[in-house]
Coordinates of N, CA, C and O in Angstrom, one line a residue:
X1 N 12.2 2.8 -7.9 CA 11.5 3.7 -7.0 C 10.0 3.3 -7.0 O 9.4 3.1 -8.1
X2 N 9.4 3.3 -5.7 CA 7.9 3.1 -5.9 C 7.3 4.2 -6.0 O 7.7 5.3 -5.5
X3 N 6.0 3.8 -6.7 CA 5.2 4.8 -7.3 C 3.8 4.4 -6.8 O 3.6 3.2 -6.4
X4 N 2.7 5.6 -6.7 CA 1.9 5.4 -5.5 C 0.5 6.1 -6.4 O 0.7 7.0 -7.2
X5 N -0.8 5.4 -6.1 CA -1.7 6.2 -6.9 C -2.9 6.9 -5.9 O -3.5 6.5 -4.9
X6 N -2.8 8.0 -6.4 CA -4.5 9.1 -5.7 C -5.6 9.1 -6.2 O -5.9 9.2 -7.4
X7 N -6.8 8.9 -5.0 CA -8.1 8.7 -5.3 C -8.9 9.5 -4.6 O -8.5 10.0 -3.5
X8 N -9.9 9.8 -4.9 CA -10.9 10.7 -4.2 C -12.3 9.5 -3.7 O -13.0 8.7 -4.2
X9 N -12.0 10.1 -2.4 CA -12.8 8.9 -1.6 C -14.5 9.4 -1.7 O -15.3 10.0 -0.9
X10 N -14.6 8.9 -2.8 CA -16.4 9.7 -3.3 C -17.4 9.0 -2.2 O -17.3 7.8 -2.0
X11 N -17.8 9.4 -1.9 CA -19.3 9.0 -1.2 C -18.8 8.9 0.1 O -19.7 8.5 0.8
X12 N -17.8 9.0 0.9 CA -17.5 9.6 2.2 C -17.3 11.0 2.9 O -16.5 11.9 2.7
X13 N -18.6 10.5 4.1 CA -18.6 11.7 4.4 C -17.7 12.5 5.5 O -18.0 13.5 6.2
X14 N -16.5 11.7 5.5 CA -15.6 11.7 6.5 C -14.8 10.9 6.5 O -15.0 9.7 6.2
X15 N -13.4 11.5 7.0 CA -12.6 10.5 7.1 C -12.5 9.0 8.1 O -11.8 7.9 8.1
X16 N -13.2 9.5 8.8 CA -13.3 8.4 9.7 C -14.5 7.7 9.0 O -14.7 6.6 9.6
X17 N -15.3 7.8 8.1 CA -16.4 7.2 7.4 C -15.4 6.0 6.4 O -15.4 4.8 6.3
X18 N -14.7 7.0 5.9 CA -13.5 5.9 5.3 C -12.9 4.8 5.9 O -13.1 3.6 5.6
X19 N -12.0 5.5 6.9 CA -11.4 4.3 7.9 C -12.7 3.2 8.3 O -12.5 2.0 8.3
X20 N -13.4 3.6 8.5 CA -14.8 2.6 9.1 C -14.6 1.6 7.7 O -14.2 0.4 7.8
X21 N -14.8 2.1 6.4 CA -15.2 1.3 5.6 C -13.5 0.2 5.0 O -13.2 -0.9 4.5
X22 N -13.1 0.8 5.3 CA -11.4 0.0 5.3 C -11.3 -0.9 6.1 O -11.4 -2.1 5.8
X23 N -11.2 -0.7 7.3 CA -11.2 -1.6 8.5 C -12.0 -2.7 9.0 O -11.7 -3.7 9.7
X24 N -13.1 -2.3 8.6 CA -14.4 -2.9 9.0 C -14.6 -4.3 8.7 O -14.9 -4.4 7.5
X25 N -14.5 -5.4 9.2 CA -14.4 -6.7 9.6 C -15.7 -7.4 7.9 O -16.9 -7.5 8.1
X26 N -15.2 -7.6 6.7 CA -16.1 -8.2 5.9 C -15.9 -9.4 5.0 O -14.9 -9.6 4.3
X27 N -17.0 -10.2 5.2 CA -16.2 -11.7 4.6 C -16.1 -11.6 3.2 O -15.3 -12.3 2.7
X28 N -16.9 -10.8 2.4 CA -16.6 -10.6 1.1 C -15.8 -10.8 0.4 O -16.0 -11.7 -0.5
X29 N -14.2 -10.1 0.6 CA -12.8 -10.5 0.4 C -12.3 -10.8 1.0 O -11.2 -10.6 0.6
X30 N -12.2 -11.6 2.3 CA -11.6 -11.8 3.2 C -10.6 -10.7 3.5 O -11.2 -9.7 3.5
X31 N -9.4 -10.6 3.7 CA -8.3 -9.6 4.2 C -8.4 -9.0 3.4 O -7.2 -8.9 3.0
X32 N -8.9 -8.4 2.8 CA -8.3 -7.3 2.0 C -9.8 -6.4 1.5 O -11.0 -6.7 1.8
X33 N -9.3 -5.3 0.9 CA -10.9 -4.6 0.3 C -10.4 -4.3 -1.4 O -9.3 -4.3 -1.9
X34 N -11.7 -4.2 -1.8 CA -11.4 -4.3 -3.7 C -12.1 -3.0 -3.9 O -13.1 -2.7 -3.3
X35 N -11.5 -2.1 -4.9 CA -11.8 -1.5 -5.6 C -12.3 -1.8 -6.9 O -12.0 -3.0 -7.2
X36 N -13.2 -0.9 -8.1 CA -13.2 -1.9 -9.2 C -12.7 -0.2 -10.6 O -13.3 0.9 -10.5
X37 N -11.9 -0.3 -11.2 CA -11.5 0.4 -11.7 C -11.4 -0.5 -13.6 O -11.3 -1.7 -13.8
X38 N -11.7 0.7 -14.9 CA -12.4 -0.2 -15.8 C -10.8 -0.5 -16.6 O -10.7 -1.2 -17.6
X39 N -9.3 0.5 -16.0 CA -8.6 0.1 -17.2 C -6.9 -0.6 -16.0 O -6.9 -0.2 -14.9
X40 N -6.3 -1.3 -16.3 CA -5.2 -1.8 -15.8 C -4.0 -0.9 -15.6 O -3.3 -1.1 -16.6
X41 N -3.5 -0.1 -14.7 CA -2.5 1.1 -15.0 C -1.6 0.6 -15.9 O -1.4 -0.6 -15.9
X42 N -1.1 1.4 -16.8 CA 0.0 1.0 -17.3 C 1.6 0.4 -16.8 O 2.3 -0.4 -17.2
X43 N 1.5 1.7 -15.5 CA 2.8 1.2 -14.7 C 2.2 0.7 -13.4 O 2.0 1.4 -12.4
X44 N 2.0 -0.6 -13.5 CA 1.5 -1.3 -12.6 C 2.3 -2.3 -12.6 O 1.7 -3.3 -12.6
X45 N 3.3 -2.4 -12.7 CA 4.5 -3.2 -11.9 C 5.5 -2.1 -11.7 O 6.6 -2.3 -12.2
X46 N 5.4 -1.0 -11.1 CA 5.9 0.4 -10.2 C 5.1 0.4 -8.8 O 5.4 0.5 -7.6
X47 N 3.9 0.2 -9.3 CA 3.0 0.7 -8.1 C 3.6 -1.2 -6.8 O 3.5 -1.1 -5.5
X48 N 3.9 -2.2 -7.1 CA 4.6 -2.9 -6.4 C 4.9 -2.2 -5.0 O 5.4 -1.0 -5.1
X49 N 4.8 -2.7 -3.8 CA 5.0 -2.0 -2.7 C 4.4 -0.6 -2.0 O 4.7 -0.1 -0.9
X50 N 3.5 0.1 -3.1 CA 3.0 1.4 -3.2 C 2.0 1.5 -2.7 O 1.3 0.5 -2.5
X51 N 1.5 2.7 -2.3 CA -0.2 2.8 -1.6 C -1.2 3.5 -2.3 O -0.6 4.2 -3.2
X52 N -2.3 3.6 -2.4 CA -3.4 4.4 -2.5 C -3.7 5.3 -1.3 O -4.0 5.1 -0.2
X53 N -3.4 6.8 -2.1 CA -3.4 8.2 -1.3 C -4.7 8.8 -1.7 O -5.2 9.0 -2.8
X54 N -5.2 8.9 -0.1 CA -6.9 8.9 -0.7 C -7.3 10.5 -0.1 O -7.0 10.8 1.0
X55 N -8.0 11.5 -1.3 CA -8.5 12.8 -1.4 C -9.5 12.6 -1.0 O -10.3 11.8 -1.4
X56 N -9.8 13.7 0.1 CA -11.3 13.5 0.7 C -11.2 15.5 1.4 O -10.7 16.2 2.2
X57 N -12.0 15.5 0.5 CA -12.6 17.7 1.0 C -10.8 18.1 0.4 O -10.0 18.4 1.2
X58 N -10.5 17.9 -1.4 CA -9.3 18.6 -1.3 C -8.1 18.4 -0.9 O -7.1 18.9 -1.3
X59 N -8.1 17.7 -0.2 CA -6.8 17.1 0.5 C -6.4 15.6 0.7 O -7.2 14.8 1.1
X60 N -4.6 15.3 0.3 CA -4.4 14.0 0.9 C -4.5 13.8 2.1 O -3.9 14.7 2.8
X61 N -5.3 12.5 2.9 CA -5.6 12.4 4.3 C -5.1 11.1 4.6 O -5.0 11.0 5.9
X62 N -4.8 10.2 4.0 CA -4.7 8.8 4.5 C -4.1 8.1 3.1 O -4.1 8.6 2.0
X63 N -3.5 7.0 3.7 CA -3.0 6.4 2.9 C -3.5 4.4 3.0 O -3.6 3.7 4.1
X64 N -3.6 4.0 1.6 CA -3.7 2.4 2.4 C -2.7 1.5 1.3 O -2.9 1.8 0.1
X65 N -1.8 0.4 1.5 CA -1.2 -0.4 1.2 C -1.9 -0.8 -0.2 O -3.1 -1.0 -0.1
X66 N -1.3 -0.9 -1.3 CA -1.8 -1.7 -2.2 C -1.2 -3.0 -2.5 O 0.0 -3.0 -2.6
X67 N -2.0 -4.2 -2.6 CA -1.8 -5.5 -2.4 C -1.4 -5.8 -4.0 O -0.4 -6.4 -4.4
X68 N -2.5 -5.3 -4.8 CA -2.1 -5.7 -6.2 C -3.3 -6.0 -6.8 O -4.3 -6.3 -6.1
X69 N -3.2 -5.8 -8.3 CA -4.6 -5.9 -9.4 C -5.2 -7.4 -9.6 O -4.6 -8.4 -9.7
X70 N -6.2 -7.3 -9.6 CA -6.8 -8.9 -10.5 C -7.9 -8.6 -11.1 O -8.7 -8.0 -10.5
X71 N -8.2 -9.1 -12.6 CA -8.7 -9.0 -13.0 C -10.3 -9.9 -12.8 O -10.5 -11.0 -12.4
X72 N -11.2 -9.2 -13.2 CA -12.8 -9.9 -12.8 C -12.9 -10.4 -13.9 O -12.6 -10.1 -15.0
X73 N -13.7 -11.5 -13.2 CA -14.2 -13.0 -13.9 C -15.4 -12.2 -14.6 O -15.3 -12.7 -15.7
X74 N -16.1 -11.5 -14.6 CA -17.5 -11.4 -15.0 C -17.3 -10.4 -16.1 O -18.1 -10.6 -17.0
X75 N -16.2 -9.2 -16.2 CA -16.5 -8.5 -17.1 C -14.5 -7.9 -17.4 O -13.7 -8.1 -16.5
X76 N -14.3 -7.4 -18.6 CA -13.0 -6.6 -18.4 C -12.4 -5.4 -17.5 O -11.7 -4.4 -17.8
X77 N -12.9 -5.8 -16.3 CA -12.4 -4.2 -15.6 C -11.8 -5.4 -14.7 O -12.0 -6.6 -14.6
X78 N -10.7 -4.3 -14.1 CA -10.0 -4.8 -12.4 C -9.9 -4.8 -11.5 O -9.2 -3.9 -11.4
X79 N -10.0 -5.1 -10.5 CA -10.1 -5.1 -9.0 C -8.6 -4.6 -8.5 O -7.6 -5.2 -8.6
X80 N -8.9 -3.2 -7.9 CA -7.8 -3.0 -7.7 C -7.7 -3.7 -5.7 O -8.7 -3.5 -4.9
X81 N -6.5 -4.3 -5.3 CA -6.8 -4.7 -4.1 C -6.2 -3.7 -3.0 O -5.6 -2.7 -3.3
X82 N -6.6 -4.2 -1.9 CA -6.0 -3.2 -1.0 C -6.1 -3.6 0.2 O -7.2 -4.2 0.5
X83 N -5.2 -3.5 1.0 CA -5.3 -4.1 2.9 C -6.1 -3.3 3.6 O -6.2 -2.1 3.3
X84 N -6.7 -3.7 4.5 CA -8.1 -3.1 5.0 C -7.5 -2.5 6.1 O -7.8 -2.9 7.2
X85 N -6.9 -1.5 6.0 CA -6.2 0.0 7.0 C -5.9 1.3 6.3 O -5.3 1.5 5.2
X86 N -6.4 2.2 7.1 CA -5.7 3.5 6.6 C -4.6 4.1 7.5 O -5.0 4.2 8.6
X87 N -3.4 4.5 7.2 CA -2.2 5.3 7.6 C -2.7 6.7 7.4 O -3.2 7.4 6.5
X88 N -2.6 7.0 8.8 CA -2.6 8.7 9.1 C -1.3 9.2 8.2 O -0.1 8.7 8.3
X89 N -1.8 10.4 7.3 CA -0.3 10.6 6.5 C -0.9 12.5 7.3 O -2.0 13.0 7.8
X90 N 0.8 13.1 7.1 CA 0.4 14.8 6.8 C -0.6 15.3 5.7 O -0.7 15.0 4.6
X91 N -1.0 15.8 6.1 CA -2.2 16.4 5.5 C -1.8 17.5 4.1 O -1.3 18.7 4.0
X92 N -2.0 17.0 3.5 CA -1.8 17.6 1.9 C -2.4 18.3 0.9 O -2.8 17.4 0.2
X93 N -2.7 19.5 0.5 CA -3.8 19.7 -0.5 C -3.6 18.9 -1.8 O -2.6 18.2 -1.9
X94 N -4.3 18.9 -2.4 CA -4.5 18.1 -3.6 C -5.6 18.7 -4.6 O -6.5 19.2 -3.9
X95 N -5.8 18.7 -5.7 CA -7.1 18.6 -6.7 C -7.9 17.6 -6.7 O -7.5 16.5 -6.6
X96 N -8.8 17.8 -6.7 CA -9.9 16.7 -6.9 C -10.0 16.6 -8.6 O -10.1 17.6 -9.5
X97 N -10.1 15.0 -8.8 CA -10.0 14.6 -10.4 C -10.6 13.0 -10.6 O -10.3 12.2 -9.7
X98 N -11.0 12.8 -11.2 CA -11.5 11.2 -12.1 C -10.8 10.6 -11.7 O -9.7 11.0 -11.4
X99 N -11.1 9.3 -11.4 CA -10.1 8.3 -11.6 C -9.5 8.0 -10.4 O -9.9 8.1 -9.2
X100 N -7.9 7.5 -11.2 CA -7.0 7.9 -10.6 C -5.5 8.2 -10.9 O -5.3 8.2 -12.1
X101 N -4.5 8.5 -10.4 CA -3.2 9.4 -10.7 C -2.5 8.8 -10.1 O -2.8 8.2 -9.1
X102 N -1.3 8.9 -10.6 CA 0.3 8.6 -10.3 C 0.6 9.6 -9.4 O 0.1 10.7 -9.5
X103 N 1.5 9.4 -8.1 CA 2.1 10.0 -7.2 C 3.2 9.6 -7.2 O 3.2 8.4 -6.9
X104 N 4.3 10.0 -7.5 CA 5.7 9.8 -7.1 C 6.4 9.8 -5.6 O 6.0 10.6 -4.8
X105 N 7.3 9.0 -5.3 CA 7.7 8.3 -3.9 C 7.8 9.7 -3.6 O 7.4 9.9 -2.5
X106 N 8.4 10.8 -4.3 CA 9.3 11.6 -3.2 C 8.4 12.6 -3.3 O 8.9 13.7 -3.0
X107 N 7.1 12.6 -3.9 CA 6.1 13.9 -3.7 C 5.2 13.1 -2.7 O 4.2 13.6 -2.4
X108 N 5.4 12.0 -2.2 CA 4.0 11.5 -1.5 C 4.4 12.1 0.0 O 5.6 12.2 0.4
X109 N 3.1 12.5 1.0 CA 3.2 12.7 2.4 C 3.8 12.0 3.0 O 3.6 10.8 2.9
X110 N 4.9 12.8 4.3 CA 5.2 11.4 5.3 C 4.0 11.2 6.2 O 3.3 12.1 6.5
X111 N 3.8 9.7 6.8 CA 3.1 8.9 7.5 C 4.2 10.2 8.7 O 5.3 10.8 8.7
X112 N 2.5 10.0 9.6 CA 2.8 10.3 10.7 C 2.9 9.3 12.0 O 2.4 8.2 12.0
X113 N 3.4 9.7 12.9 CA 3.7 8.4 14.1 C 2.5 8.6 14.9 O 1.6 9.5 14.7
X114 N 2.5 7.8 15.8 CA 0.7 7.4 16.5 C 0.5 8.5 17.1 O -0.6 8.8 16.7
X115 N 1.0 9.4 17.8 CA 0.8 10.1 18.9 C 0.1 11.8 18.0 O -0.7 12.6 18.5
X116 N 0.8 11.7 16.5 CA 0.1 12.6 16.1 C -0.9 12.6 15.3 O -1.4 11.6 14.7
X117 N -1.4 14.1 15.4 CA -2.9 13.9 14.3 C -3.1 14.3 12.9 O -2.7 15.3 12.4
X118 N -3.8 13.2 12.1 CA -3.9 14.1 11.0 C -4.7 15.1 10.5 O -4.8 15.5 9.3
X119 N -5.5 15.5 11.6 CA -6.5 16.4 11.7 C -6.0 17.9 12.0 O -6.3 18.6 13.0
X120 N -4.8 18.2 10.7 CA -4.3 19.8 11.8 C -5.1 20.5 11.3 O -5.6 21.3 12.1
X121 N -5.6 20.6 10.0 CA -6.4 21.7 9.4 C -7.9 21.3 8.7 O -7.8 20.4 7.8
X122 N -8.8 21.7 9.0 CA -9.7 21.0 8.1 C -9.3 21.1 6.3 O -8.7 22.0 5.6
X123 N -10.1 19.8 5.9 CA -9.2 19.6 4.6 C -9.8 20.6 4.1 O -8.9 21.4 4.0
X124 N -11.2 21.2 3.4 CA -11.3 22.7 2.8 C -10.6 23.2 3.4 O -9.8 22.3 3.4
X125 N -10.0 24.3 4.1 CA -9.4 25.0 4.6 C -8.1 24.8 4.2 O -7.3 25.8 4.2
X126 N -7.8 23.8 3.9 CA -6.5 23.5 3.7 C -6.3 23.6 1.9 O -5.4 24.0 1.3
X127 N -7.5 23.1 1.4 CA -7.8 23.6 0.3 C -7.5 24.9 -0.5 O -6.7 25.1 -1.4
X128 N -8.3 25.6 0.1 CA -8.3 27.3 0.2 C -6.8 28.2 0.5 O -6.4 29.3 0.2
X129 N -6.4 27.4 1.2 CA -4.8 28.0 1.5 C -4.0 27.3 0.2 O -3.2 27.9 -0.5
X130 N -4.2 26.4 -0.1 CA -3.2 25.7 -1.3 C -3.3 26.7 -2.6 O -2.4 27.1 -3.4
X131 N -4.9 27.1 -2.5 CA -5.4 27.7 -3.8 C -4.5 29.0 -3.9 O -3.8 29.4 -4.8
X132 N -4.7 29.5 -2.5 CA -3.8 31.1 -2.6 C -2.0 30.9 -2.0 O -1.3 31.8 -1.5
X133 N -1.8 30.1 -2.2 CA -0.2 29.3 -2.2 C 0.2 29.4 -0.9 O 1.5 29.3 -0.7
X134 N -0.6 29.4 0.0 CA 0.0 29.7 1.3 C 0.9 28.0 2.4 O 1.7 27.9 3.3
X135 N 0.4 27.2 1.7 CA 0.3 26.0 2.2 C 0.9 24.5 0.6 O 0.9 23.3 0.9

């Protein structure tokens, strides 16, 4: 079963500030975008085929393909990799936390199809309803 990890998209101030920074045409890495994270997951041959579910205002909003780890030449931390797109998923509350966390296949949001939006609720809002169980 694949296994999927959540991040909190710190220093964006929007989801579309995200998508900008995923997508956005950079010769850096060529195809792909890097994260830099300081420890190697343990089950990181699970996460195989799996995405990065990214928290932004409280809520899962997007999701992006993970390509796979490689470790940096310059110091012991990893490069976590990742394909330069975000998947509109259902919109999910979530905690905001360090790091990052294991998501299991059958707790992760489904992707939604083009025509719909992931914008049903703003994500505080959607926050605030999780808190009082409504959502």
């Amino acid at each position: 079963m694949t296994l999927h990890l959540t991040k909190i998209a710190y220093g964006c101030a929007s989801v579309a500030e995200l998508r900008d920074w995923l997508e956005a045409p950079g010769p850096e890495f060529g195809d792909e975008r890097r994260m830099v994270t300081r420890y190697l997951p343990k089950r990181h041959a699970e996460l195989a085929g799996g995405s990065l579910y990214w928290i932004h205002e409280h809520a899962l909003v997007g999701r992006t393909p993970l390509i796979g780890f490689t470790q940096r030449e310059e110091d012991a931390r990893w490069w976590i990799r990742l394909e330069p797109r975000l998947i509109a998923i259902e919109p999910r509350a979530r905690r905001a936390h360090q790091g990052w966390r294991y998501l299991e296949a059958g707790a992760a949001p489904r992707d939604l199809a083009g025509g719909e939006s992931g914008e049903m609720l703003p994500s505080r809002l959607l926050g605030e309803l999780a808190k009082l169980g409504l959502v």
